[in-house]
């Protein structure tokens, strides 16, 4: 599907006029499922954007195994300006869930909601086609922009912190977004337990802050 996306953040303040839409202030971006013909451009986008890089055969493995989960953002000139590389985990000891392997948008096309659209599409297919209970991903602790996207916009929660996860030994947040409608009974119990633990921790922190304020 095509989306009319602004070049500049200020453009969000007013709907585009016909003149604006036909000028360079706006561009048409198509969010669609990836094909094997897109893999080289996806790899190129990854090399421009991220320090975590993959051989072409890894992209091919994803698209042959889970073609419904790979999406690209294509501008009206046919250039791939963003992608999401995702898969279903195959560990039978865990609940059925998806994983975001890689997400990237060229710097020239950021702050237009493209990453959100890409993530929304692959998550929808994980939920509806594969009946995933949740989707997981890793993000660098230092990557505040990505953390904001996942936590604030897409409602991912921090599940754990993995020490030295990246090649340069930086820690990663292990984050998850739960698909409530697909949770098994066991998954619902686990979800309830985690929420109760989080609430208890929150209450303890509030009590400690109150005690600090009282002592001061």
Short mmCIF file of C-alpha atoms in Angstrom, two decimals:
data_model
loop_
_atom_site.label_atom_id
_atom_site.label_comp_id
_atom_site.label_asym_id
_atom_site.label_seq_id
_atom_site.Cartn_x
_atom_site.Cartn_y
_atom_site.Cartn_z
CA UNK A 1 0.00 0.00 0.00
CA UNK A 2 1.17 3.54 -0.74
CA UNK A 3 1.57 6.18 1.93
CA UNK A 4 2.07 9.92 1.44
CA UNK A 5 4.84 10.75 3.89
CA UNK A 6 6.32 14.15 4.77
CA UNK A 7 9.98 14.99 4.27
CA UNK A 8 10.16 17.26 7.29
CA UNK A 9 8.74 16.99 10.79
CA UNK A 10 7.11 20.42 10.49
CA UNK A 11 4.91 19.09 7.71
CA UNK A 12 2.99 17.01 10.29
CA UNK A 13 1.38 20.23 11.55
CA UNK A 14 -0.95 20.70 8.57
CA UNK A 15 -2.49 18.36 5.99
CA UNK A 16 -0.73 18.54 2.62
CA UNK A 17 -2.23 20.75 -0.06
CA UNK A 18 -2.27 19.57 -3.67
CA UNK A 19 0.66 21.86 -4.39
CA UNK A 20 2.64 20.42 -1.50
CA UNK A 21 1.84 16.87 -2.45
CA UNK A 22 3.15 17.43 -5.96
CA UNK A 23 6.28 19.21 -4.77
CA UNK A 24 9.44 17.75 -3.28
CA UNK A 25 8.03 18.31 0.22
CA UNK A 26 6.21 14.98 0.02
CA UNK A 27 7.06 11.59 -1.38
CA UNK A 28 5.06 8.46 -2.05
CA UNK A 29 6.40 5.43 -0.20
CA UNK A 30 5.04 1.94 -0.78
CA UNK A 31 5.09 -0.55 2.10
CA UNK A 32 4.91 -4.01 0.57
CA UNK A 33 6.06 -7.58 1.11
CA UNK A 34 9.65 -8.14 0.01
CA UNK A 35 10.63 -10.36 -2.90
CA UNK A 36 13.92 -12.08 -3.68
CA UNK A 37 14.65 -9.24 -6.13
CA UNK A 38 14.80 -6.83 -3.17
CA UNK A 39 17.45 -8.67 -1.16
CA UNK A 40 20.51 -6.87 -2.54
CA UNK A 41 18.94 -3.47 -1.86
CA UNK A 42 17.90 -4.62 1.62
CA UNK A 43 21.46 -5.68 2.32
CA UNK A 44 22.74 -2.34 1.02
CA UNK A 45 20.32 -0.45 3.28
CA UNK A 46 21.51 -2.53 6.22
CA UNK A 47 25.17 -1.73 5.48
CA UNK A 48 24.40 2.00 5.36
CA UNK A 49 22.36 2.03 8.55
CA UNK A 50 23.54 -0.57 11.04
CA UNK A 51 26.74 -2.07 12.47
CA UNK A 52 25.07 -5.51 12.60
CA UNK A 53 25.47 -6.88 9.06
CA UNK A 54 24.54 -10.17 7.41
CA UNK A 55 25.61 -12.21 4.41
CA UNK A 56 23.17 -12.37 1.51
CA UNK A 57 22.40 -16.04 2.22
CA UNK A 58 20.95 -15.00 5.61
CA UNK A 59 18.42 -12.74 3.88
CA UNK A 60 17.67 -15.56 1.44
CA UNK A 61 17.10 -17.96 4.36
CA UNK A 62 14.54 -15.56 5.84
CA UNK A 63 12.59 -14.97 2.63
CA UNK A 64 12.48 -18.67 1.75
CA UNK A 65 11.35 -19.64 5.25
CA UNK A 66 9.03 -16.76 6.21
CA UNK A 67 8.17 -14.74 3.06
CA UNK A 68 5.09 -13.29 4.80
CA UNK A 69 7.24 -11.50 7.40
CA UNK A 70 9.67 -9.50 5.24
CA UNK A 71 8.55 -6.03 4.22
CA UNK A 72 10.21 -3.14 2.40
CA UNK A 73 9.56 0.56 1.99
CA UNK A 74 9.98 1.56 -1.65
CA UNK A 75 9.99 5.15 -2.90
CA UNK A 76 8.29 6.19 -6.14
CA UNK A 77 11.61 5.76 -7.96
CA UNK A 78 11.80 2.08 -7.08
CA UNK A 79 14.51 2.51 -4.43
CA UNK A 80 14.31 0.51 -1.20
CA UNK A 81 14.57 3.05 1.63
CA UNK A 82 13.73 0.73 4.54
CA UNK A 83 13.06 -2.88 5.43
CA UNK A 84 12.17 -5.23 8.25
CA UNK A 85 13.72 -8.69 8.41
CA UNK A 86 11.76 -11.01 10.68
CA UNK A 87 11.22 -14.69 11.40
CA UNK A 88 9.39 -17.19 13.57
CA UNK A 89 11.51 -18.81 16.24
CA UNK A 90 11.75 -22.60 15.97
CA UNK A 91 12.43 -23.50 19.61
CA UNK A 92 9.72 -25.97 20.66
CA UNK A 93 10.54 -25.41 24.35
CA UNK A 94 9.21 -21.84 24.13
CA UNK A 95 5.77 -20.45 23.25
CA UNK A 96 5.24 -19.78 19.55
CA UNK A 97 6.71 -16.35 18.87
CA UNK A 98 8.28 -14.18 16.23
CA UNK A 99 11.54 -12.27 16.27
CA UNK A 100 12.63 -9.05 14.58
CA UNK A 101 16.06 -9.81 13.15
CA UNK A 102 16.72 -6.36 11.70
CA UNK A 103 14.93 -3.07 11.03
CA UNK A 104 16.48 -0.18 9.11
CA UNK A 105 15.40 3.03 7.37
CA UNK A 106 17.77 5.27 5.42
CA UNK A 107 18.64 8.46 7.29
CA UNK A 108 17.14 10.53 4.45
CA UNK A 109 13.73 8.95 5.10
CA UNK A 110 13.57 8.85 8.90
CA UNK A 111 11.04 10.57 11.17
CA UNK A 112 8.19 9.85 8.76
CA UNK A 113 6.69 6.79 10.41
CA UNK A 114 8.20 4.30 7.95
CA UNK A 115 9.71 2.09 10.68
CA UNK A 116 6.36 1.98 12.47
CA UNK A 117 4.54 0.96 9.27
CA UNK A 118 7.07 -1.79 8.54
CA UNK A 119 6.85 -3.16 12.09
CA UNK A 120 3.06 -3.00 12.11
CA UNK A 121 2.82 -5.05 8.92
CA UNK A 122 5.15 -7.86 10.02
CA UNK A 123 3.55 -8.00 13.49
CA UNK A 124 0.09 -8.29 11.94
CA UNK A 125 1.21 -11.29 9.89
CA UNK A 126 2.88 -12.90 12.93
CA UNK A 127 -0.41 -12.58 14.82
CA UNK A 128 -2.82 -13.57 12.07
CA UNK A 129 -0.90 -16.09 9.95
CA UNK A 130 1.44 -17.73 12.45
CA UNK A 131 -0.67 -17.19 15.61
CA UNK A 132 2.39 -15.95 17.52
CA UNK A 133 1.92 -15.28 21.23
CA UNK A 134 4.48 -12.48 21.14
CA UNK A 135 7.33 -10.97 19.15
CA UNK A 136 10.80 -10.32 20.52
CA UNK A 137 13.75 -8.16 19.51
CA UNK A 138 17.07 -6.86 20.79
CA UNK A 139 18.11 -3.22 20.89
CA UNK A 140 21.31 -1.56 22.07
CA UNK A 141 21.00 0.09 25.47
CA UNK A 142 22.57 3.23 23.97
CA UNK A 143 20.08 3.45 21.06
CA UNK A 144 17.56 5.82 22.63
CA UNK A 145 15.72 6.57 19.37
CA UNK A 146 15.08 2.88 18.67
CA UNK A 147 14.12 2.22 22.29
CA UNK A 148 11.57 5.06 22.13
CA UNK A 149 10.08 3.60 18.93
CA UNK A 150 9.72 0.14 20.41
CA UNK A 151 8.67 1.13 23.92
CA UNK A 152 6.55 4.24 23.40
CA UNK A 153 5.14 3.82 19.88
CA UNK A 154 4.93 0.04 19.46
CA UNK A 155 4.40 -0.81 23.16
CA UNK A 156 7.24 -3.29 23.60
CA UNK A 157 8.28 -4.07 27.17
CA UNK A 158 11.75 -4.85 28.49
CA UNK A 159 11.87 -8.58 29.28
CA UNK A 160 15.55 -8.77 30.24
CA UNK A 161 18.98 -7.23 29.75
CA UNK A 162 21.51 -9.39 27.91
CA UNK A 163 25.04 -8.49 28.94
CA UNK A 164 27.60 -8.16 26.13
CA UNK A 165 25.08 -9.23 23.49
CA UNK A 166 26.65 -7.29 20.61
CA UNK A 167 30.03 -7.90 18.96
CA UNK A 168 31.47 -4.81 20.67
CA UNK A 169 30.20 -6.17 24.02
CA UNK A 170 27.46 -3.56 24.46
CA UNK A 171 24.45 -4.75 26.44
CA UNK A 172 21.08 -5.27 24.77
CA UNK A 173 17.52 -4.89 25.94
CA UNK A 174 15.54 -8.05 25.23
CA UNK A 175 12.12 -6.57 24.44
CA UNK A 176 8.75 -8.19 23.78
CA UNK A 177 5.35 -7.19 22.44
CA UNK A 178 2.61 -9.58 23.54
CA UNK A 179 -0.31 -10.54 21.30
CA UNK A 180 -2.95 -11.03 23.98
CA UNK A 181 -5.49 -12.70 21.69
CA UNK A 182 -3.07 -15.55 20.88
CA UNK A 183 -1.85 -16.31 24.40
CA UNK A 184 -2.27 -19.88 25.60
CA UNK A 185 -3.61 -20.49 29.12
CA UNK A 186 -0.04 -20.99 30.29
CA UNK A 187 1.00 -17.82 28.52
CA UNK A 188 -1.81 -15.87 30.20
CA UNK A 189 -0.72 -17.12 33.62
CA UNK A 190 2.90 -16.15 32.90
CA UNK A 191 1.78 -12.76 31.64
CA UNK A 192 -0.30 -12.17 34.78
CA UNK A 193 2.61 -13.20 37.01
CA UNK A 194 5.00 -10.80 35.26
CA UNK A 195 2.53 -7.93 35.52
CA UNK A 196 2.07 -8.60 39.23
CA UNK A 197 5.84 -8.67 39.75
CA UNK A 198 6.22 -5.40 37.83
CA UNK A 199 3.47 -3.76 39.90
CA UNK A 200 5.04 -4.98 43.14
CA UNK A 201 8.43 -3.59 42.07
CA UNK A 202 6.78 -0.30 41.12
CA UNK A 203 5.09 -0.08 44.52
CA UNK A 204 8.39 -0.77 46.31
CA UNK A 205 10.10 1.97 44.32
CA UNK A 206 7.28 4.41 45.16
CA UNK A 207 7.54 3.55 48.86
CA UNK A 208 11.31 4.10 48.77
CA UNK A 209 10.88 7.49 47.08
CA UNK A 210 8.25 8.48 49.64
CA UNK A 211 10.56 7.43 52.48
CA UNK A 212 13.39 9.50 50.96
CA UNK A 213 11.15 12.54 50.66
CA UNK A 214 9.92 12.14 54.24
CA UNK A 215 13.48 11.83 55.63
CA UNK A 216 14.49 14.98 53.74
#
